[in-house]
C-alpha positions as protocol buffer text, in pm:
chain_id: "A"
residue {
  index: 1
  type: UNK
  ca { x: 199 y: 2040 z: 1328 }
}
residue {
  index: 2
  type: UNK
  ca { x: 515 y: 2040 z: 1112 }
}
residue {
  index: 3
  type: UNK
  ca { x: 692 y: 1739 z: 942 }
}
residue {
  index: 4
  type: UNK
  ca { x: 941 y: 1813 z: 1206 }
}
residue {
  index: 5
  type: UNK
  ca { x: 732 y: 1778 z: 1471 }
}
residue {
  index: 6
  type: UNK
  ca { x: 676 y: 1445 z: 1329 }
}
residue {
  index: 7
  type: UNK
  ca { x: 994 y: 1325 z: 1277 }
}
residue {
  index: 8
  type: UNK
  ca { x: 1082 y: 1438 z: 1624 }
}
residue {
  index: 9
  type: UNK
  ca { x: 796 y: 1254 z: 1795 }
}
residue {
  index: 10
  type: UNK
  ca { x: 878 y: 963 z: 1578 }
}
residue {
  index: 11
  type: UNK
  ca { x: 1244 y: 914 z: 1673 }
}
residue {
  index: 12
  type: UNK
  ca { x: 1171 y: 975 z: 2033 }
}
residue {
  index: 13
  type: UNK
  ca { x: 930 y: 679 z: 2047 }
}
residue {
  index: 14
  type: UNK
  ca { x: 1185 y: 483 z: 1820 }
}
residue {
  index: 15
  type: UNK
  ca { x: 1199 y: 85 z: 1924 }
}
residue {
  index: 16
  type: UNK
  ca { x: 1536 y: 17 z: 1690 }
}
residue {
  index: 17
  type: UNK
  ca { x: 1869 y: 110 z: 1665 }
}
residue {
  index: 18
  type: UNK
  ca { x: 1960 y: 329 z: 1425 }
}
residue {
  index: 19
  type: UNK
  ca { x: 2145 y: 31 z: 1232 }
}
residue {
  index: 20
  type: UNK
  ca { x: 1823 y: -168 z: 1246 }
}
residue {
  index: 21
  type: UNK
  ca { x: 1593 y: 110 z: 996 }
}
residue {
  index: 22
  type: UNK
  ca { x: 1820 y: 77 z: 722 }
}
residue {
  index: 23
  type: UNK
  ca { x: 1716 y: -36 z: 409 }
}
residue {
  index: 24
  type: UNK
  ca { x: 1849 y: -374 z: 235 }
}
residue {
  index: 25
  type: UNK
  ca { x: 2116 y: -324 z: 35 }
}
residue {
  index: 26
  type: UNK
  ca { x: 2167 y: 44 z: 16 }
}
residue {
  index: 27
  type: UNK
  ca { x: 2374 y: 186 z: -240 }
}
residue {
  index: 28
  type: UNK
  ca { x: 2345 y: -178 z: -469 }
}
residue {
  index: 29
  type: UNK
  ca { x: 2107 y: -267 z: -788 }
}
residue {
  index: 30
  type: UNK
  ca { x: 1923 y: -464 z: -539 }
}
residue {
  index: 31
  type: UNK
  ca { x: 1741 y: -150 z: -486 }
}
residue {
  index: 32
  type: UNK
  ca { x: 1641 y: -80 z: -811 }
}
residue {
  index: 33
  type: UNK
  ca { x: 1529 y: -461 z: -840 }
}
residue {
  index: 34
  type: UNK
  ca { x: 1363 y: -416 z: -500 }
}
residue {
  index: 35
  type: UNK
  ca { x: 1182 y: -47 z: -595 }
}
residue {
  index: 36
  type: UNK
  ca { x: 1003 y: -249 z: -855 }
}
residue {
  index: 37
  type: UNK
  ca { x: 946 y: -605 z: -711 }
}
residue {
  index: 38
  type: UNK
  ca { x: 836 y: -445 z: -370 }
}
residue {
  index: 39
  type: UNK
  ca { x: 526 y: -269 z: -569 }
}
residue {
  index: 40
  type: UNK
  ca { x: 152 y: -469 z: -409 }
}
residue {
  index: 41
  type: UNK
  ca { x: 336 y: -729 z: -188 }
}
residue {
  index: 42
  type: UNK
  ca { x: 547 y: -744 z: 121 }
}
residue {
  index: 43
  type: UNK
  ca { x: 931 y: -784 z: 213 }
}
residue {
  index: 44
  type: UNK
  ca { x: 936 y: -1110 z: 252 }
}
residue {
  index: 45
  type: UNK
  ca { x: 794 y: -1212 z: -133 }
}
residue {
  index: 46
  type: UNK
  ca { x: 1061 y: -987 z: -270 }
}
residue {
  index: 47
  type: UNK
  ca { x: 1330 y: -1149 z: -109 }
}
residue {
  index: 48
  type: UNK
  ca { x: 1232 y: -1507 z: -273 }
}
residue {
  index: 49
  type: UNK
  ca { x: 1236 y: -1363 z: -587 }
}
residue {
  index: 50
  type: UNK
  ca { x: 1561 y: -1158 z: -499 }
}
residue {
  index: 51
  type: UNK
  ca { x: 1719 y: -1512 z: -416 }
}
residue {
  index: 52
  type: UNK
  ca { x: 1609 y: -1704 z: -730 }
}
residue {
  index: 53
  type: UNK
  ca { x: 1800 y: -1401 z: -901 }
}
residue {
  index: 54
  type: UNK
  ca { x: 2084 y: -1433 z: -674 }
}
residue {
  index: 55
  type: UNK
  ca { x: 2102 y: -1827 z: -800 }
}
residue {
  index: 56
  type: UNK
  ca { x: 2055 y: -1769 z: -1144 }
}
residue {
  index: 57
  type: UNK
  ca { x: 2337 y: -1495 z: -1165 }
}
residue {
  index: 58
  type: UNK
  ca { x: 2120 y: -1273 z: -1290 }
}
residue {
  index: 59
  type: UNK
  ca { x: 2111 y: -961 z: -1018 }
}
residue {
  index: 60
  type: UNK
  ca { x: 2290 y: -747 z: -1212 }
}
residue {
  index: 61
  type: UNK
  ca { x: 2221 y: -481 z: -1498 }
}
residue {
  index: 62
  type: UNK
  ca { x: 2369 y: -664 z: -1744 }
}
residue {
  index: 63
  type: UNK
  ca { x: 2181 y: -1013 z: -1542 }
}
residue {
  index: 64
  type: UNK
  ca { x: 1846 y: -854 z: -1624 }
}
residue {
  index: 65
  type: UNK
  ca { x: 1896 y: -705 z: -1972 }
}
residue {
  index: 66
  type: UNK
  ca { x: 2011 y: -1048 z: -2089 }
}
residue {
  index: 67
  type: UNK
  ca { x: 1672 y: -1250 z: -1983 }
}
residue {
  index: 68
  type: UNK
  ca { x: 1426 y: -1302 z: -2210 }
}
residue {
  index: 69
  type: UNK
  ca { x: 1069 y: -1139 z: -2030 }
}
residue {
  index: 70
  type: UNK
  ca { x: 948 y: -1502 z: -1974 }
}
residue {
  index: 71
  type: UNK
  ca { x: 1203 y: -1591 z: -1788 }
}
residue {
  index: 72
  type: UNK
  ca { x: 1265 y: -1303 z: -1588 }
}
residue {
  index: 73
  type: UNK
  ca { x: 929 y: -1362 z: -1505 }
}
residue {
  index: 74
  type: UNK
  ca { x: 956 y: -1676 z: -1394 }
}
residue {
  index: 75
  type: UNK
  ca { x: 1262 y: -1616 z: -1181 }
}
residue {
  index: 76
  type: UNK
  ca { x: 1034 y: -1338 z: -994 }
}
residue {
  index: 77
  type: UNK
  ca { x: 723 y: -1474 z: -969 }
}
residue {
  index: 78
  type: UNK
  ca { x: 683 y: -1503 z: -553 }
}
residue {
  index: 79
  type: UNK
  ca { x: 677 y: -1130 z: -552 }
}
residue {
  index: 80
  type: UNK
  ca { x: 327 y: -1128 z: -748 }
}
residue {
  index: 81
  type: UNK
  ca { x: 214 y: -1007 z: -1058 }
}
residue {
  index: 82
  type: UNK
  ca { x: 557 y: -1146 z: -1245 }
}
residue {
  index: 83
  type: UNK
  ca { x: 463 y: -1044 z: -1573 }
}
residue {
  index: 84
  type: UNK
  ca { x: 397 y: -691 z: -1536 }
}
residue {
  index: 85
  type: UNK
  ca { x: 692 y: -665 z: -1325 }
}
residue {
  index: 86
  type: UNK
  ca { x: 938 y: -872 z: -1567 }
}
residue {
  index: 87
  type: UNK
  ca { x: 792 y: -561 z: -1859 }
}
residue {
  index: 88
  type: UNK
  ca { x: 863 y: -294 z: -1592 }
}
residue {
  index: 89
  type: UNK
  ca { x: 1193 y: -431 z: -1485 }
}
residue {
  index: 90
  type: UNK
  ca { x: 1310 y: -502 z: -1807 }
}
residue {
  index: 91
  type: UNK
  ca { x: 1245 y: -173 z: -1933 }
}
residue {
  index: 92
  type: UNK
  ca { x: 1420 y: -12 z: -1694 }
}
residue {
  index: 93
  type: UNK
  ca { x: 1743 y: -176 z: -1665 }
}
residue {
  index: 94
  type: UNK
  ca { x: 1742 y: -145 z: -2070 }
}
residue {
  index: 95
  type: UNK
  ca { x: 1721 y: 255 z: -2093 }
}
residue {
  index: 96
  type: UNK
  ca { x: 1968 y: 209 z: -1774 }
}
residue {
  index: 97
  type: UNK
  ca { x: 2206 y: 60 z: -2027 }
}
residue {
  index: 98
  type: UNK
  ca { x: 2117 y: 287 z: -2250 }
}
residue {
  index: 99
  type: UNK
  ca { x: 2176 y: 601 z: -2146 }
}
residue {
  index: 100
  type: UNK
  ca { x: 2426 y: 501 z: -1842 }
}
residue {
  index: 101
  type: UNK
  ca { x: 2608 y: 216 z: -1952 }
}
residue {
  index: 102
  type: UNK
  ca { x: 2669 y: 108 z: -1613 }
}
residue {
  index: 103
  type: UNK
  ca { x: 2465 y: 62 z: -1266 }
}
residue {
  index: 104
  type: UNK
  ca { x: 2786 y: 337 z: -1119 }
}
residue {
  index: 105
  type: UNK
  ca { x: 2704 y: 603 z: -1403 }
}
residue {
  index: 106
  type: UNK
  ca { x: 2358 y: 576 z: -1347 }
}
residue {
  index: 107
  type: UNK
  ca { x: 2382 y: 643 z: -931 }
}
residue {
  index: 108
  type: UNK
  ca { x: 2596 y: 946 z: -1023 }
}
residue {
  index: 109
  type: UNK
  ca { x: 2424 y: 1109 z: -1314 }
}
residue {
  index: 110
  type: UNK
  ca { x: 2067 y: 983 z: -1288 }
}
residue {
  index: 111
  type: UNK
  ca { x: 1822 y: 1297 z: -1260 }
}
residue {
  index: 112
  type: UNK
  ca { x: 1471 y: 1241 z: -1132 }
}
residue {
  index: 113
  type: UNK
  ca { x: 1309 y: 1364 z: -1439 }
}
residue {
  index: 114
  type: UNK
  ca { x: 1472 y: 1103 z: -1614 }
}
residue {
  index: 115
  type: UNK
  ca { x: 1376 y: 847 z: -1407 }
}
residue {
  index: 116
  type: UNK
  ca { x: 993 y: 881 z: -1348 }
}
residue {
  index: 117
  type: UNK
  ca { x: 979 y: 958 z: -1787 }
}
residue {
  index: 118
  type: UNK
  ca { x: 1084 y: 575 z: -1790 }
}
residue {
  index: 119
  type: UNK
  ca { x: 744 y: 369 z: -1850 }
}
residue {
  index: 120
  type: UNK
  ca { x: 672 y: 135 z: -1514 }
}
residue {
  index: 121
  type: UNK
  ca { x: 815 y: 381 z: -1281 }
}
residue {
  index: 122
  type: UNK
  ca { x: 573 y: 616 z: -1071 }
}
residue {
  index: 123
  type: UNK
  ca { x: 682 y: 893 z: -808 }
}
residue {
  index: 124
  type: UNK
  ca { x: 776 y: 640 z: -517 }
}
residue {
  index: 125
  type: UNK
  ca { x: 945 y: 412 z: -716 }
}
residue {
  index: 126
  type: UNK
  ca { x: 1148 y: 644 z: -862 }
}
residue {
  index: 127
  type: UNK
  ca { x: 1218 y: 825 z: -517 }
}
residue {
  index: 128
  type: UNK
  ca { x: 1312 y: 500 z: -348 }
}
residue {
  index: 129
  type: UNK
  ca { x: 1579 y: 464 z: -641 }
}
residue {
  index: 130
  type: UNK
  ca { x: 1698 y: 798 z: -622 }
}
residue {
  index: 131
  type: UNK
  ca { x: 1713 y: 777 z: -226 }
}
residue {
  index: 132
  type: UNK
  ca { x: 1839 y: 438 z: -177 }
}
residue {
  index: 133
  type: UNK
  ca { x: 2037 y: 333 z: -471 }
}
residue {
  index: 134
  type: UNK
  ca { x: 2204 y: 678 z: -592 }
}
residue {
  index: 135
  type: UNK
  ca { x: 2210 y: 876 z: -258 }
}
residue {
  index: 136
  type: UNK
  ca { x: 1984 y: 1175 z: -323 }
}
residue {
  index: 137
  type: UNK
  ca { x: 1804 y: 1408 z: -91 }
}
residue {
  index: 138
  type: UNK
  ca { x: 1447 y: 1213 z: -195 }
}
residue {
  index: 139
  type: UNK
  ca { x: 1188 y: 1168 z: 47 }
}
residue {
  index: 140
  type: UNK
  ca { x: 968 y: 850 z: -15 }
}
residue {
  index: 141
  type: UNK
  ca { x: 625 y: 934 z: 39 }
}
residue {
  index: 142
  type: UNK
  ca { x: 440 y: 541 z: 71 }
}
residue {
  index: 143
  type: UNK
  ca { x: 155 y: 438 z: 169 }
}
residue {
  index: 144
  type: UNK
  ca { x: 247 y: 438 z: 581 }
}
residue {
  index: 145
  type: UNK
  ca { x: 342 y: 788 z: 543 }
}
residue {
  index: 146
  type: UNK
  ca { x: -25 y: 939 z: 407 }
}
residue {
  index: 147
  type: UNK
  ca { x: -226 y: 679 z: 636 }
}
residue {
  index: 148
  type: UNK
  ca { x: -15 y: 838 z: 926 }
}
residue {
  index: 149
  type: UNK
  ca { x: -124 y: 1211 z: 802 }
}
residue {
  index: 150
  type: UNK
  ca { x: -480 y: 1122 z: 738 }
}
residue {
  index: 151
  type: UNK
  ca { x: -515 y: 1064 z: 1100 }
}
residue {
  index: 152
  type: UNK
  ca { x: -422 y: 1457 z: 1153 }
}
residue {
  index: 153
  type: UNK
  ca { x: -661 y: 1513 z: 856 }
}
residue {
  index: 154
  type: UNK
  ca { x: -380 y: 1603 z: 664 }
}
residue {
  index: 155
  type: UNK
  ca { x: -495 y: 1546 z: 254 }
}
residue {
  index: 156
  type: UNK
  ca { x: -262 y: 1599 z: -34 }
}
residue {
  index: 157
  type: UNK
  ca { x: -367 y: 1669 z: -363 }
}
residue {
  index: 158
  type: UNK
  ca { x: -33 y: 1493 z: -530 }
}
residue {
  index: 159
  type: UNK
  ca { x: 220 y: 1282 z: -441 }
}
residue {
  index: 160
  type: UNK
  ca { x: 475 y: 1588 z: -507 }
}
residue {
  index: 161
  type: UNK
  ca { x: 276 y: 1786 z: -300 }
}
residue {
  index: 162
  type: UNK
  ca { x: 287 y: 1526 z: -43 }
}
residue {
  index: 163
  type: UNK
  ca { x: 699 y: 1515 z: -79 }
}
residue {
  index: 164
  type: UNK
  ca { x: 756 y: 1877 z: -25 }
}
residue {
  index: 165
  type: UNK
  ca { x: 584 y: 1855 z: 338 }
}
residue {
  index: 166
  type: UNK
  ca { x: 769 y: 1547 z: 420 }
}
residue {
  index: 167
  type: UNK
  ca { x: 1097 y: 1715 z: 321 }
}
residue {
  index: 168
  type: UNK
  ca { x: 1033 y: 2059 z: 485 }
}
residue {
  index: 169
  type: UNK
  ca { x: 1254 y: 2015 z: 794 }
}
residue {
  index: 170
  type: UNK
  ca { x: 1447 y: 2229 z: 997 }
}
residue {
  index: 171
  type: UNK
  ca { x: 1755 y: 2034 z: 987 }
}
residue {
  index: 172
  type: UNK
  ca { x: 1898 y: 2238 z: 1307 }
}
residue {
  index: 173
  type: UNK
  ca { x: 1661 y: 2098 z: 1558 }
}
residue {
  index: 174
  type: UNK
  ca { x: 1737 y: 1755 z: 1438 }
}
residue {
  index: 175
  type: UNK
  ca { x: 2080 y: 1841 z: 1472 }
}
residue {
  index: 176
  type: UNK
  ca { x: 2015 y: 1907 z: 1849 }
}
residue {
  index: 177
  type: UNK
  ca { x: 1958 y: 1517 z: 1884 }
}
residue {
  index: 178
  type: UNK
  ca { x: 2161 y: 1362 z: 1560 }
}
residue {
  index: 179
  type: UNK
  ca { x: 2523 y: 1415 z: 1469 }
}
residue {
  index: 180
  type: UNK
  ca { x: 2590 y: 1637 z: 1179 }
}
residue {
  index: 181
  type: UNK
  ca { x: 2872 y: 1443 z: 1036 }
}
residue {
  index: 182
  type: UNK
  ca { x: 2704 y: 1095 z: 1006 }
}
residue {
  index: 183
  type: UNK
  ca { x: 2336 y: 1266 z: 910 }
}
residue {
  index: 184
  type: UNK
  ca { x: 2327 y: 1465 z: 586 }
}
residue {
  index: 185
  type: UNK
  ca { x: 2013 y: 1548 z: 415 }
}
residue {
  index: 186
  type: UNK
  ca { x: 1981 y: 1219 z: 211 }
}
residue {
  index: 187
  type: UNK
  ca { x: 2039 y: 1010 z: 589 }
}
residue {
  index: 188
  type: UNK
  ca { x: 1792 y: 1241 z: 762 }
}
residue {
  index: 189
  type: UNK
  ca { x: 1526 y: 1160 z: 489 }
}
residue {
  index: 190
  type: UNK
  ca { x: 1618 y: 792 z: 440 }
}
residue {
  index: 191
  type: UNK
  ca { x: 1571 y: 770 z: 892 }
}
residue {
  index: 192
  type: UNK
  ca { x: 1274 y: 970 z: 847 }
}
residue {
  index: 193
  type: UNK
  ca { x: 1101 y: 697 z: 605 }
}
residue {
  index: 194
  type: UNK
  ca { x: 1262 y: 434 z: 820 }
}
residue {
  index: 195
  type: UNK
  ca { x: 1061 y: 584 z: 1120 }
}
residue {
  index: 196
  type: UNK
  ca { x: 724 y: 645 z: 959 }
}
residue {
  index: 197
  type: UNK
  ca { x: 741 y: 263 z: 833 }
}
residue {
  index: 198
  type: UNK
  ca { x: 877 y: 145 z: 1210 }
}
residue {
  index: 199
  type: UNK
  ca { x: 561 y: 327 z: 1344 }
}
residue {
  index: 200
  type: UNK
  ca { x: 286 y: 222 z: 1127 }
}
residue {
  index: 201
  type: UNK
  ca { x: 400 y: -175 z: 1133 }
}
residue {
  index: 202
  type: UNK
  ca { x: 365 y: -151 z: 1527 }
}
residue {
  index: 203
  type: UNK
  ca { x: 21 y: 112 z: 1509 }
}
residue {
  index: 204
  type: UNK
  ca { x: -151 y: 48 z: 1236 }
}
residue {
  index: 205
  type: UNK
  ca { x: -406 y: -251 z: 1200 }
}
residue {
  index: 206
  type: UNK
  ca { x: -571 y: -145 z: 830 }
}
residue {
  index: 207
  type: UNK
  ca { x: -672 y: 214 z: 938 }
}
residue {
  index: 208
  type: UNK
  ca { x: -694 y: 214 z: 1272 }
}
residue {
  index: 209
  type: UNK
  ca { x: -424 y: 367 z: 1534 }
}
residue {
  index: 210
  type: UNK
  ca { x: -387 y: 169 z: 1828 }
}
residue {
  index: 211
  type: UNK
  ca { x: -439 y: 339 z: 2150 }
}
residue {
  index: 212
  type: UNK
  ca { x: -7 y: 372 z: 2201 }
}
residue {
  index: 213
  type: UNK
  ca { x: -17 y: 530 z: 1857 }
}
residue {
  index: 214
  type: UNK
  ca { x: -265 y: 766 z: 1942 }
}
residue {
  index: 215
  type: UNK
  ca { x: -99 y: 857 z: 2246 }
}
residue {
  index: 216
  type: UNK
  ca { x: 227 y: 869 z: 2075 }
}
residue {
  index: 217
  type: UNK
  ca { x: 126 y: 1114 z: 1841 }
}
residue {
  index: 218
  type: UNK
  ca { x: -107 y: 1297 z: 2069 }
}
residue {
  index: 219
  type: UNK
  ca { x: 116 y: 1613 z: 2169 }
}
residue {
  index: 220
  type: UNK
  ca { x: 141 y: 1726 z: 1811 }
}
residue {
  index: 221
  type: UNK
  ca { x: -231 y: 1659 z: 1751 }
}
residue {
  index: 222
  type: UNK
  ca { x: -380 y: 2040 z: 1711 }
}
């Protein structure tokens, strides 16, 4: 099996439109606030907290950078461990201002090795960022995406390691089904991570694939 083969199979047993996989907010510093609150609780948390930011005024770089940790803690505390978030947060939207200035410098100029050297941000984090805030040809390798491959067995020794087979497509059989001038890299890999999710929410209970999963996913089984 190839990650091709996968993201084949996957789109061809798609149950939304194309519209309906994308991410909240793409291209916005919600994403970067998202990336972080998102991290060991669902959707719906984060958008609480997301709205108590919204109502304070305070969703934006310069928002964040002017709260005091306590009370950007208390402004996010539906997603779930608040305090260790408002640190991580914090700390990022600082060296943001930092070394970017602004929220638009940092989408065009931000590298990945910068990114993940900032304290609070691991490898998916910092992909989602790169993918969903500033555009880049990232692949975000979560939790969905592994559970899927250790059903084919499939074990990765590192989350890099992980990213490369993800990303490893041959972009001119997906061209067969997806139009080249609306699907670049970065919208091929954002669909792709749209799909896996899609997938395992309607598959998955814990570890187990249901018996349409399994037959789903059955002709690229070796």
């Amino acid at each position: 099996m190839t990650s091709t083969d996968l993201f084949l199979t996957l789109f061809n047993h798609k149950n939304k439109n194309l519209d309906e996989l994308k991410w909240p907010g793409e291209g916005t510093f919600e994403v970067v606030l998202g990336a972080i609150l998102v991290q060991n609780t669902n959707w719906k948390n984060v958008e609480k907290a997301l709205t108590n930011l919204k109502n304070a005024g305070k969703d934006s770089l310069n928002g964040i950078c002017s709260l005091e940790n306590s009370e950007l803690a208390t402004l996010i505390k539906p997603s779930g461990f608040y305090n260790t978030k408002a640190k991580r947060l914090k700390t990022l939207c600082l060296a943001i201002k930092n070394e970017f200035e602004s929220f638009e410098n940092f989408k065009e100029n931000a590298s990945r090795e910068w990114l993940i050297s900032v304290k609070g941000v691991g490898a998916e984090t910092c992909d989602a960022i790169l993918a969903y805030a500033c555009g880049k040809p990232y692949m975000v390798v979560d939790a969905y995406a592994l559970r899927i491959m250790a059903y084919f067995d499939y074990i990765f020794e590192s989350y890099d390691e992980a990213a490369e087979w993800f990303s490893s497509l041959d972009y001119d059989e997906i061209y067969k089904i997806l139009d080249s001038e609306k699907f670049d890299e970065v919208e091929i890999l954002k669909l792709y991570h749209a799909l896996i999710l899609e997938f395992c929410k309607e598959n998955f209970k814990g570890k187990i694939l249901s018996q349409n999963g399994q037959k789903i996913l059955s002709s690229i089984k070796n």
